[in-house]
XYZ file of C-alpha atoms in Angstrom:
500
model
C 39.284 42.301 12.674
C 35.665 41.688 14.152
C 34.586 40.681 10.700
C 37.340 38.193 10.499
C 36.723 36.912 13.993
C 33.175 36.213 13.252
C 33.815 34.230 10.305
C 33.409 30.380 10.928
C 36.675 28.273 10.962
C 37.362 25.341 9.102
C 36.754 23.275 12.523
C 33.480 24.938 12.827
C 32.222 23.866 9.377
C 33.162 20.168 9.879
C 31.320 20.304 13.129
C 28.395 21.606 11.653
C 28.626 19.129 8.699
C 29.271 16.324 11.064
C 26.204 17.220 13.170
C 24.150 17.457 10.030
C 25.406 14.042 8.716
C 24.679 12.487 12.249
C 21.201 13.813 12.445
C 20.271 12.673 8.987
C 21.542 9.226 9.697
C 19.673 9.095 12.965
C 16.335 10.393 11.134
C 16.827 7.556 8.535
C 17.491 4.908 11.162
C 14.750 2.554 10.440
C 15.488 2.649 6.737
C 19.246 1.842 7.653
C 18.293 -0.945 10.003
C 16.095 -2.702 7.323
C 18.797 -2.171 4.535
C 21.136 -4.088 6.981
C 18.412 -6.750 7.569
C 17.998 -7.341 3.894
C 21.843 -7.725 3.382
C 21.973 -9.990 6.372
C 18.997 -12.162 4.864
C 21.014 -12.467 1.629
C 23.995 -13.823 3.414
C 22.151 -16.083 5.594
C 20.581 -17.501 2.499
C 23.862 -18.842 1.288
C 24.373 -20.738 4.601
C 22.785 -24.326 4.731
C 20.565 -24.665 7.677
C 17.856 -27.276 8.058
C 15.071 -24.741 8.785
C 16.437 -21.980 6.634
C 12.917 -20.623 5.625
C 11.944 -19.883 9.487
C 15.449 -18.546 10.146
C 15.262 -15.861 7.361
C 11.400 -15.103 8.196
C 12.417 -14.812 11.786
C 15.273 -12.376 10.710
C 13.040 -10.423 8.551
C 10.459 -9.896 11.171
C 13.012 -9.097 13.783
C 14.471 -6.241 11.701
C 10.966 -4.974 10.909
C 10.159 -4.728 14.650
C 13.451 -3.221 15.490
C 12.815 -0.619 12.742
C 9.323 -0.139 14.048
C 10.770 0.517 17.586
C 13.054 3.175 16.455
C 10.511 4.892 14.266
C 8.309 5.148 17.471
C 11.418 6.620 19.396
C 11.675 9.061 16.463
C 7.995 10.043 16.385
C 8.308 12.222 19.437
C 11.092 14.383 17.611
C 9.863 15.707 14.225
C 12.864 16.608 12.150
C 14.084 17.104 8.799
C 17.219 15.379 7.307
C 19.518 15.321 4.222
C 19.309 19.227 3.397
C 15.532 19.252 3.807
C 14.843 16.085 1.294
C 13.834 13.739 4.218
C 11.090 14.365 7.060
C 10.243 12.473 9.995
C 6.800 13.476 10.869
C 3.524 12.125 12.138
C 2.304 11.813 8.613
C 5.167 9.754 7.572
C 5.302 7.691 10.748
C 1.704 6.785 10.463
C 2.300 5.391 7.032
C 5.434 3.641 8.139
C 3.075 1.660 10.880
C 0.924 0.490 7.836
C 3.856 -0.489 5.943
C 5.412 -2.323 8.634
C 2.250 -4.231 9.397
C 1.672 -5.126 6.082
C 5.114 -6.359 5.408
C 5.487 -8.274 8.725
C 2.048 -9.994 8.023
C 3.190 -10.822 4.535
C 6.553 -12.434 5.754
C 4.549 -14.436 8.169
C 2.201 -15.980 5.820
C 4.922 -16.232 2.958
C 6.615 -19.392 4.488
C 3.857 -21.931 4.168
C 3.063 -20.512 0.639
C 6.721 -20.975 -0.607
C 7.015 -24.566 0.523
C 3.661 -25.364 -0.956
C 4.740 -23.943 -4.336
C 8.284 -25.418 -3.875
C 9.846 -22.224 -4.877
C 11.687 -21.348 -1.489
C 14.563 -19.108 -2.241
C 16.250 -16.937 0.388
C 16.455 -13.601 -1.522
C 12.709 -13.342 -1.293
C 12.830 -12.058 2.222
C 15.587 -9.593 1.198
C 13.535 -8.165 -1.558
C 10.637 -7.737 0.389
C 12.673 -5.564 3.065
C 14.238 -3.830 -0.042
C 10.706 -3.252 -1.274
C 9.775 -1.936 2.112
C 12.543 0.346 2.358
C 11.494 1.909 -0.847
C 7.907 2.585 0.247
C 9.311 4.169 3.519
C 11.532 6.461 1.535
C 8.483 7.554 -0.524
C 6.240 8.422 2.625
C 9.205 10.470 4.207
C 10.402 12.318 1.122
C 9.833 15.777 0.638
C 11.830 16.024 -2.685
C 10.816 14.864 -5.897
C 14.178 13.041 -6.787
C 14.097 11.066 -3.384
C 10.464 10.316 -3.974
C 11.389 8.835 -7.560
C 14.296 6.987 -5.764
C 12.007 5.225 -3.227
C 9.678 4.532 -5.956
C 12.134 2.810 -8.001
C 13.527 0.794 -5.349
C 10.151 -0.554 -4.455
C 9.131 -0.905 -7.830
C 12.071 -3.244 -8.958
C 11.810 -5.289 -5.966
C 8.345 -6.258 -6.815
C 9.055 -6.858 -10.321
C 11.153 -9.591 -9.459
C 8.858 -10.870 -6.658
C 5.972 -10.903 -9.142
C 7.859 -13.454 -11.117
C 9.060 -15.616 -8.470
C 7.262 -18.478 -9.649
C 9.800 -19.145 -12.205
C 7.961 -22.287 -13.705
C 4.440 -20.651 -13.647
C 3.680 -19.001 -17.231
C 1.241 -16.692 -15.611
C 3.789 -15.372 -13.052
C 6.362 -14.800 -15.807
C 3.821 -13.073 -18.028
C 2.755 -10.878 -14.913
C 6.265 -9.756 -13.932
C 7.068 -8.950 -17.683
C 3.809 -6.742 -18.121
C 4.586 -5.097 -14.876
C 8.008 -4.299 -15.757
C 6.869 -2.813 -19.235
C 3.921 -0.747 -17.662
C 5.712 0.291 -14.566
C 8.744 1.538 -16.682
C 6.218 3.668 -18.810
C 4.569 4.871 -15.783
C 7.988 5.892 -14.308
C 8.802 7.771 -17.446
C 5.497 9.755 -17.196
C 6.271 10.605 -13.403
C 9.732 11.753 -14.585
C 8.478 13.953 -17.241
C 6.001 15.713 -14.822
C 9.026 16.165 -12.529
C 11.294 17.806 -15.134
C 8.361 20.020 -15.953
C 8.084 21.115 -12.458
C 11.659 21.503 -11.940
C 11.950 23.810 -15.006
C 8.889 26.108 -13.915
C 10.421 26.354 -10.318
C 14.236 25.756 -10.498
C 13.976 23.356 -7.469
C 13.024 19.657 -6.705
C 12.142 20.364 -2.970
C 8.471 20.364 -2.348
C 8.671 23.405 0.272
C 10.697 25.543 -2.127
C 8.468 24.471 -4.992
C 5.235 25.658 -3.107
C 7.080 29.074 -2.469
C 7.830 29.305 -6.407
C 4.494 28.129 -7.498
C 2.750 30.792 -5.443
C 3.951 33.421 -7.793
C 2.668 31.336 -11.053
C -0.425 31.544 -12.971
C -2.517 28.413 -12.422
C -3.711 28.763 -15.874
C -0.273 28.406 -17.265
C -0.494 25.288 -19.774
C 3.022 23.985 -18.749
C 2.012 23.974 -15.143
C -1.214 22.174 -15.892
C 0.809 19.697 -18.097
C 3.220 19.117 -15.512
C 0.394 18.474 -12.777
C -1.572 16.063 -15.044
C 1.727 13.959 -15.849
C 2.802 13.642 -12.392
C -0.861 12.874 -11.332
C -0.986 10.250 -14.063
C 1.990 8.314 -13.205
C 0.839 8.182 -9.518
C -2.474 7.175 -10.532
C -1.010 4.270 -12.381
C 0.675 3.028 -9.060
C -2.795 2.818 -7.079
C -4.470 1.271 -10.096
C -7.015 4.061 -10.980
C -8.958 3.931 -14.234
C -7.911 4.286 -17.094
C -4.427 3.222 -15.839
C -5.624 -0.068 -14.286
C -4.829 -2.498 -16.934
C -2.030 -4.141 -15.312
C -3.981 -4.777 -12.046
C -5.658 -8.038 -12.837
C -2.981 -9.924 -14.583
C -0.374 -9.125 -11.943
C -2.783 -9.692 -9.302
C -3.504 -13.282 -10.600
C -0.042 -14.142 -11.602
C 2.191 -12.927 -8.769
C 2.533 -15.276 -5.683
C -0.517 -14.668 -3.372
C 1.625 -13.096 -0.318
C 3.219 -10.574 -2.928
C -0.489 -9.839 -4.153
C -1.489 -9.087 -0.810
C 1.625 -6.726 -0.276
C 0.934 -4.914 -3.394
C -2.519 -4.374 -2.705
C -1.662 -3.084 0.809
C 1.748 -1.718 0.886
C 2.051 -0.218 -2.514
C -1.215 1.345 -2.705
C -0.607 2.910 0.872
C 2.825 4.428 -0.251
C 1.502 5.743 -3.488
C -1.452 7.491 -1.521
C 0.843 9.036 0.741
C 2.985 10.566 -1.969
C -0.319 11.761 -3.563
C -1.178 13.506 -0.305
C 2.027 15.116 0.544
C 2.244 16.516 -3.004
C -1.138 17.560 -3.773
C -2.839 17.889 -0.399
C 0.046 19.332 1.945
C 2.958 20.903 0.059
C 1.616 21.865 -3.465
C -2.290 22.320 -2.208
C -2.288 25.503 -4.339
C -2.608 23.181 -7.469
C -6.057 21.636 -6.398
C -8.210 23.836 -8.819
C -5.967 22.207 -11.544
C -6.737 18.407 -10.535
C -9.794 18.288 -8.546
C -12.478 17.799 -11.215
C -10.141 15.312 -12.965
C -9.894 13.142 -9.815
C -13.626 13.433 -9.051
C -14.414 12.031 -12.354
C -11.605 9.328 -12.401
C -12.687 8.212 -8.936
C -16.302 7.390 -10.273
C -15.034 5.726 -13.261
C -12.487 3.559 -11.045
C -15.545 2.723 -8.517
C -17.704 1.880 -11.439
C -15.222 -0.147 -13.371
C -13.960 -2.049 -10.575
C -17.270 -2.840 -9.034
C -19.264 -4.211 -12.415
C -16.311 -5.994 -14.096
C -15.562 -7.758 -10.471
C -19.137 -9.292 -10.563
C -18.199 -11.518 -13.463
C -14.788 -13.055 -12.192
C -14.251 -16.701 -11.470
C -10.974 -16.474 -9.931
C -10.789 -14.876 -6.530
C -7.468 -13.150 -7.036
C -8.745 -11.515 -10.337
C -12.049 -10.621 -8.247
C -9.991 -8.925 -5.395
C -7.962 -7.188 -8.053
C -10.898 -5.319 -9.461
C -12.168 -4.866 -5.965
C -8.902 -3.231 -5.185
C -9.501 -0.777 -8.167
C -12.931 -0.122 -6.736
C -11.284 0.738 -3.391
C -8.866 2.827 -4.889
C -11.834 4.899 -6.485
C -13.349 5.337 -2.931
C -10.196 6.367 -1.560
C -9.746 9.050 -4.314
C -12.950 10.592 -2.998
C -11.154 11.485 -0.016
C -8.796 13.580 -2.259
C -11.683 15.475 -3.668
C -13.083 16.115 0.074
C -9.789 17.775 0.796
C -8.976 19.256 4.181
C -8.170 17.453 7.468
C -11.288 15.496 7.087
C -10.657 14.180 3.660
C -7.076 13.300 4.602
C -7.840 11.560 7.728
C -10.823 9.529 5.793
C -8.042 8.204 3.547
C -5.637 7.427 6.130
C -7.988 5.436 8.406
C -9.479 3.552 5.261
C -5.807 2.387 4.317
C -5.288 1.397 7.796
C -8.371 -0.900 7.850
C -7.853 -2.101 4.395
C -4.648 -3.486 5.401
C -6.232 -5.733 7.992
C -9.058 -6.874 5.967
C -7.124 -7.461 2.627
C -4.392 -9.286 4.365
C -6.819 -11.592 6.264
C -8.435 -12.671 3.099
C -5.160 -13.460 1.335
C -4.443 -15.516 4.161
C -7.204 -17.563 3.658
C -6.569 -18.060 0.215
C -3.160 -19.260 1.088
C -4.754 -21.575 3.310
C -6.926 -23.074 0.940
C -3.979 -23.344 -1.672
C -2.719 -26.751 -2.290
C -0.271 -26.151 -5.088
C -1.088 -25.892 -8.813
C -3.537 -22.903 -8.080
C -6.134 -24.915 -5.963
C -7.878 -22.463 -3.693
C -7.956 -19.530 -6.260
C -11.455 -20.461 -8.163
C -14.141 -18.920 -6.277
C -16.030 -22.280 -6.272
C -13.219 -23.680 -4.000
C -15.035 -21.583 -1.224
C -18.032 -23.701 -1.554
C -19.120 -25.332 1.741
C -16.228 -23.955 3.689
C -18.725 -23.137 6.522
C -19.287 -27.113 6.803
C -15.587 -28.237 6.583
C -13.708 -25.563 8.229
C -16.156 -23.305 10.228
C -13.572 -21.258 11.805
C -11.853 -20.122 8.547
C -15.404 -19.436 7.256
C -16.507 -17.013 10.098
C -12.934 -15.152 9.648
C -13.613 -15.191 6.021
C -16.999 -13.775 6.755
C -15.549 -10.873 8.663
C -13.156 -9.941 6.022
C -15.541 -10.028 3.273
C -18.069 -8.180 5.390
C -15.480 -5.396 5.967
C -14.360 -5.152 2.165
C -18.137 -4.814 1.261
C -18.666 -1.935 3.997
C -21.058 -3.845 6.245
C -21.155 -3.028 10.089
C -20.055 -3.656 12.640
C -16.501 -3.929 10.678
C -13.863 -1.450 10.045
C -14.684 -1.264 6.458
C -18.300 0.149 7.183
C -16.754 2.791 9.263
C -13.699 3.838 6.763
C -16.317 4.207 3.991
C -18.728 6.042 6.477
C -15.933 8.482 7.343
C -15.135 9.338 3.639
C -18.786 9.833 2.951
C -19.192 12.166 5.820
C -16.287 14.220 4.513
C -17.707 14.326 1.149
C -21.064 15.554 2.554
C -19.558 18.132 4.701
C -17.636 19.721 1.836
C -20.906 19.857 -0.189
C -20.134 16.850 -2.541
C -23.478 15.347 -1.922
C -23.903 13.872 -5.602
C -20.474 12.023 -5.235
C -21.580 10.744 -2.118
C -24.628 9.255 -3.601
C -23.102 7.628 -6.525
C -20.376 6.210 -4.129
C -23.089 4.510 -1.931
C -24.714 3.236 -5.021
C -21.578 1.692 -6.585
C -20.867 0.292 -2.931
C -24.202 -1.455 -3.140
C -22.937 -3.071 -6.512
C -19.730 -4.078 -5.161
C -21.256 -5.836 -2.026
C -22.728 -8.482 -4.352
C -19.590 -10.128 -5.440
C -18.485 -10.418 -1.717
C -21.923 -11.787 -0.685
C -21.516 -14.247 -3.500
C -18.664 -15.707 -1.941
C -20.542 -15.804 1.731
C -23.479 -17.738 0.033
C -21.029 -20.226 -1.296
C -19.388 -20.617 1.959
C -22.764 -21.211 3.901
C -25.387 -22.483 1.512
C -23.497 -24.576 -1.168
C -22.021 -28.196 -0.348
C -18.382 -28.497 0.021
C -16.177 -28.306 -3.040
C -14.779 -31.560 -4.349
C -11.161 -29.878 -4.750
C -11.286 -28.129 -1.145
C -8.388 -29.480 0.918
C -9.963 -31.801 3.604
C -7.218 -30.967 6.007
C -5.808 -27.482 6.379
C -2.633 -27.086 8.599
C -2.668 -23.946 10.631
C 0.933 -23.058 11.425
C 1.732 -20.703 14.210
C 2.727 -18.077 11.989
C -0.540 -17.972 9.948
C -2.412 -18.323 13.374
C -0.703 -15.019 13.993
C -1.740 -13.395 10.732
C -5.417 -14.289 11.055
C -5.536 -13.277 14.590
C -4.199 -9.766 14.033
C -6.239 -9.355 10.646
C -9.412 -10.548 12.511
C -8.900 -8.364 15.518
C -7.838 -5.440 13.802
C -10.775 -5.526 11.193
C -13.248 -5.796 14.234
C -11.609 -3.188 16.565
C -11.562 -0.494 13.892
C -15.319 -0.788 13.457
C -16.386 -1.408 17.107
C -14.005 1.013 18.717
C -12.987 3.570 16.167
C -12.204 6.452 18.608
C -8.708 5.305 19.180
C -7.872 4.750 15.683
C -9.251 8.057 14.614
C -7.199 9.814 17.359
C -4.189 8.231 16.048
C -4.894 9.411 12.565
C -5.960 13.126 13.883
C -2.556 13.004 15.670
C -0.671 12.210 12.431
C -1.998 14.920 10.380
C 0.218 18.175 10.115
C -1.431 21.137 12.175
C -1.355 23.559 9.319
C -3.961 21.835 7.072
C -7.334 23.426 7.037
């Protein structure tokens, strides 16, 4: 009789299920808010309005800020949801801050660009919000299937946004290349996931870690699974030799989308890499660490040297992005709390300086790609000294020159490497950083030494939204370099305590 009394009733089971569902919905509240926002933007795009572009941008920013507010409220209550597939913790919250920041600034600088190109369409903002949701799912996922779901939601949205300039051959070509190569990389990731599932019998990272602790790391299938998963994710960050898509996509995509890919997509991909290979499945480190070290050096070298000969600034920034990806990968080699903190801080700084320089490119753009040739920056200090000074700050930061955030971010990565005994890697990184500094300094010399370019717009209209973007990007780039302690504290508090 006592055994029967102790059995849960149907009402108890329903109550438990409803409680779990409500907790899961609450944990994923920011993502739900943004999905609703994307649907609202789609519906509003069908309603005629004299200032529809401003209305949709305003709604998008409002929904992002609302989601950010909920993420802040949830940050004090770490929790798992959806049967352990989704987590709200300091690590995911930190990356969501980067994603919110990058997407908000992208929305603010998109309106002016779309009107210049004459391609305004309401679904643009909805797709941006869907892409944001995809990246947020990626950084909060603790299950391989959910990671893949977020990855594909983000990728499909970006495929469409890349080809948004329908009458531009380069935009169409970039979108087609991205779809084909992106599908190829997704297949590689899926194959790696299937091998992990076959070896462990689960797709949950926590359960997988327990299962892997009993396996031999020299098992060929385990090595193959690790390498397949890593290759697919390295494609997403543009690491060598999986970088071939980056220059064409960066050049062909609309400039705001190029900025978004460079910032948000890269941050989400690194978040997934760190959660899998530095947190939950850290036991696999002996398999991949040497490969990552070699790929990091190759990535920095190719990105730095090829960028030297580029004549289009978006292609130059594409190779610059490749070089920065290589530098970020050094944090993976360093490992531990310091290595992870260096990557996270670097990505935050990278968001400010990359969005800032792309905002300048958009301001110089006058349709038909004016403002993209590097020569169009000639004499900018004489015609628009304020823009030239802000460009100077962003370029100094990208080059790693003090007192900007880029210098401190690179310094922190190098410190983490040296502390773990990787002195030679640190020396190579410094030498390649010196090479990469030249193509940034070349633009600075054009701005301050050369006469104004004949194609440079004589008058540049600074809209309130662009002013906000430039202000946030400039202040963020400077504060992360001048007052890094607060940002480091934010990063340190976001790293799980169990990491050594």
